[in-house]
Short mmCIF file of C-alpha atoms (C1' of nucleotides) in Angstrom, two decimals:
data_model
loop_
_atom_site.label_atom_id
_atom_site.label_comp_id
_atom_site.label_asym_id
_atom_site.label_seq_id
_atom_site.Cartn_x
_atom_site.Cartn_y
_atom_site.Cartn_z
CA MET A 1 -52.94 26.20 16.31
CA PRO A 2 -51.72 25.66 13.02
CA SER A 3 -50.72 22.05 12.56
CA PRO A 4 -50.15 19.34 9.45
CA GLN A 5 -52.94 17.31 10.36
CA ASP A 6 -55.52 20.45 10.72
CA SER A 7 -54.29 21.35 6.89
CA PRO A 8 -53.73 18.16 4.59
CA VAL A 9 -51.91 19.21 2.04
CA PRO A 10 -53.35 17.92 -1.35
CA TYR A 11 -50.90 16.09 -3.85
CA VAL A 12 -50.81 18.14 -7.13
CA PRO A 13 -48.80 16.76 -9.91
CA PRO A 14 -46.73 19.79 -11.71
CA ALA A 15 -47.03 19.71 -15.66
CA ASP A 16 -43.31 20.34 -15.69
CA VAL A 17 -39.97 21.11 -14.52
CA ALA A 18 -40.81 24.55 -13.52
CA GLU A 19 -43.95 24.39 -11.75
CA ALA A 20 -42.62 20.79 -9.80
CA ARG A 21 -39.83 23.71 -8.25
CA ARG A 22 -42.35 26.24 -7.74
CA VAL A 23 -44.26 23.30 -5.81
CA GLN A 24 -41.62 22.45 -3.57
CA GLU A 25 -40.52 26.63 -3.15
CA GLU A 26 -44.36 27.16 -2.03
CA LEU A 27 -44.66 24.24 0.57
CA ARG A 28 -41.24 24.34 2.06
CA SER A 29 -42.47 26.35 4.48
CA ARG A 30 -45.12 24.31 6.07
CA VAL A 31 -42.87 21.86 6.76
CA ASP A 32 -43.13 21.18 11.07
CA LEU A 33 -39.61 21.16 12.14
CA VAL A 34 -39.98 21.76 15.41
CA GLY A 35 -42.98 18.63 16.54
CA PRO A 36 -42.39 16.41 19.09
CA GLY A 37 -44.04 13.65 16.84
CA PRO A 38 -45.38 10.09 18.48
CA ALA A 39 -42.75 9.75 21.62
CA ALA A 40 -43.39 6.25 21.16
CA PRO A 41 -44.96 5.47 17.56
CA ALA A 42 -46.98 1.92 17.96
CA THR A 43 -46.39 1.36 14.21
CA VAL A 44 -43.83 2.32 11.70
CA ALA A 45 -44.36 2.00 7.67
CA GLY A 46 -41.44 1.54 5.51
CA LEU A 47 -41.87 2.44 1.69
CA ASP A 48 -39.83 1.40 -1.40
CA VAL A 49 -40.53 1.20 -4.95
CA ALA A 50 -39.19 -0.95 -7.69
CA TYR A 51 -39.07 -0.54 -11.46
CA GLY A 52 -39.17 -2.80 -14.05
CA GLN A 53 -36.46 -3.30 -16.83
CA ASP A 54 -37.30 -0.63 -19.09
CA GLY A 55 -38.22 1.82 -15.83
CA ASP A 56 -41.81 2.08 -17.62
CA LEU A 57 -43.65 0.38 -14.81
CA LEU A 58 -43.42 0.47 -11.10
CA ALA A 59 -44.60 -0.71 -7.86
CA ALA A 60 -44.53 0.89 -4.76
CA ALA A 61 -44.92 -1.24 -1.06
CA VAL A 62 -45.67 0.00 2.32
CA THR A 63 -45.22 -2.50 4.71
CA VAL A 64 -46.21 -1.45 8.49
CA LEU A 65 -44.91 -3.04 11.66
CA ASP A 66 -45.58 -3.18 14.94
CA ALA A 67 -42.74 -0.80 16.68
CA ALA A 68 -42.45 -3.16 19.77
CA THR A 69 -42.65 -6.46 18.16
CA LEU A 70 -41.62 -5.84 14.49
CA ASP A 71 -44.60 -7.93 13.72
CA VAL A 72 -45.97 -7.24 10.06
CA VAL A 73 -49.74 -5.91 10.32
CA ASP A 74 -50.34 -4.29 7.39
CA GLU A 75 -48.77 -4.17 4.02
CA ALA A 76 -49.93 -2.61 0.70
CA VAL A 77 -48.82 -2.58 -2.73
CA CYS A 78 -49.71 -0.36 -5.71
CA VAL A 79 -48.41 -0.87 -9.53
CA GLY A 80 -48.32 2.08 -12.00
CA ARG A 81 -46.17 4.20 -14.11
CA PRO A 82 -43.40 6.96 -13.10
CA ALA A 83 -45.38 10.11 -12.88
CA PHE A 84 -42.69 12.42 -13.64
CA PRO A 85 -39.73 12.00 -15.43
CA TYR A 86 -36.19 11.30 -12.90
CA VAL A 87 -34.74 15.03 -12.34
CA PRO A 88 -32.46 15.05 -9.78
CA GLY A 89 -34.20 17.57 -7.17
CA LEU A 90 -37.87 16.37 -8.12
CA PHE A 91 -37.54 13.27 -7.32
CA ALA A 92 -40.68 13.32 -5.60
CA PHE A 93 -43.21 13.99 -8.19
CA ARG A 94 -41.95 10.54 -9.69
CA GLU A 95 -42.95 8.21 -6.94
CA MET A 96 -45.44 9.53 -4.69
CA PRO A 97 -48.25 9.12 -6.65
CA ALA A 98 -48.03 5.50 -5.89
CA LEU A 99 -46.54 5.48 -2.81
CA LEU A 100 -49.76 7.71 -1.42
CA ALA A 101 -51.95 4.84 -3.60
CA ALA A 102 -50.21 1.84 -1.75
CA LEU A 103 -50.98 4.23 1.54
CA ASP A 104 -54.59 4.55 0.94
CA ARG A 105 -55.11 0.69 0.50
CA LEU A 106 -53.66 0.04 3.93
CA THR A 107 -56.28 -0.65 6.15
CA THR A 108 -54.54 0.85 9.42
CA ARG A 109 -53.06 4.29 9.84
CA PRO A 110 -48.95 4.03 10.19
CA GLU A 111 -47.62 6.71 13.11
CA LEU A 112 -44.20 6.99 11.53
CA LEU A 113 -43.09 6.29 7.70
CA VAL A 114 -39.35 5.45 6.58
CA CYS A 115 -38.85 6.37 3.01
CA ASP A 116 -36.41 6.19 0.40
CA GLY A 117 -34.65 9.33 -0.68
CA HIS A 118 -33.78 12.43 1.51
CA GLY A 119 -36.15 14.96 3.16
CA LEU A 120 -34.50 18.24 4.38
CA ALA A 121 -31.34 16.93 2.89
CA HIS A 122 -32.22 19.05 -0.90
CA PRO A 123 -31.60 21.48 -2.63
CA ARG A 124 -34.73 23.27 -1.57
CA ARG A 125 -35.49 21.47 1.62
CA PHE A 126 -37.97 19.85 0.41
CA GLY A 127 -37.25 16.08 -0.68
CA LEU A 128 -39.71 13.21 -1.23
CA ALA A 129 -39.85 12.34 2.52
CA CYS A 130 -40.71 16.38 3.62
CA HIS A 131 -43.41 15.74 0.56
CA LEU A 132 -44.62 12.76 2.10
CA GLY A 133 -44.88 14.14 5.28
CA LEU A 134 -47.16 17.02 4.07
CA VAL A 135 -49.18 15.13 1.94
CA THR A 136 -50.26 11.98 4.61
CA GLY A 137 -49.58 14.77 8.06
CA LEU A 138 -47.55 12.33 9.31
CA PRO A 139 -43.97 12.54 10.66
CA THR A 140 -41.70 11.23 8.00
CA ILE A 141 -37.66 10.04 8.20
CA GLY A 142 -36.10 9.78 4.58
CA VAL A 143 -33.16 7.58 3.99
CA GLY A 144 -30.57 8.58 0.77
CA LYS A 145 -28.13 6.04 0.22
CA THR A 146 -26.07 8.68 -1.48
CA PRO A 147 -26.13 12.15 -1.33
CA LEU A 148 -27.50 14.72 -3.30
CA VAL A 149 -26.23 17.82 -2.11
CA GLY A 150 -23.82 19.22 0.55
CA THR A 151 -20.66 17.95 2.05
CA TRP A 152 -19.74 16.75 5.73
CA THR A 153 -16.99 15.34 7.71
CA GLY A 154 -16.88 12.30 9.14
CA PRO A 155 -16.95 12.09 13.21
CA GLY A 156 -13.90 12.88 14.69
CA PRO A 157 -12.06 10.01 16.86
CA GLY A 158 -13.53 9.94 20.04
"C1'" DG B 1 -18.35 26.61 -20.11
"C1'" DC B 2 -18.48 21.65 -17.32
"C1'" DG B 3 -19.73 18.40 -14.54
"C1'" DA B 4 -22.48 16.90 -10.48
"C1'" DC B 5 -27.34 15.10 -9.27
"C1'" DA B 6 -31.95 11.09 -3.78
"C1'" DG B 7 -34.00 6.90 -6.91
"C1'" DA C 1 -33.95 2.54 -10.25
"C1'" DT C 2 -32.01 -1.37 -13.42
"C1'" DC C 3 -28.57 -4.32 -16.12
"C1'" DT C 4 -23.78 -6.21 -14.71
"C1'" DT C 5 -17.49 -7.84 -14.37
"C1'" DG C 6 -13.48 -6.84 -12.66
"C1'" DT C 7 -11.19 -4.27 -9.71
"C1'" DC C 8 -9.96 -1.07 -5.34
"C1'" DG C 9 -9.64 -0.70 -0.28
"C1'" DC C 10 -10.45 -1.80 4.76
#
DNA sequence: GCGACAG
DNA sequence: ATCTTGTCGC
């Protein structure tokens, strides 16, 4: 039975925009949309990236919490450079290398990831959260502060 | 053709 | 993302 864990997807830095889009189109079908995931993850990792004033430096940070107590049980940081220009829809290629490096510095393996940016709410249904989830083999939730695509209506009254 | 466009 | 004053809306 194929599963993300059995066939880890290597991260391949694209050479240009066209290749980046091809990578997304190629990997989108490998996202597990039906897996149950951990019923009660023991740990949850939050990831974020901050930039230097010129945008030429960045720091990726990961903090792992005990899901029950919210105690910080692990953390790691990786300073580097943006790996790709910011192009809407290709955001993952910008921060993924640093995020992966930070994750590699962890002592533990978190059971759930929560990262910046969208996952499925993406033009090709393959945002950062999807890509990160495939490469790490971990269930991942993407959190976007502003929409990238689509429209919606708020919940009705009652 | 013009505007919009995760972080 | 990051730099920033005043301003609009609830």
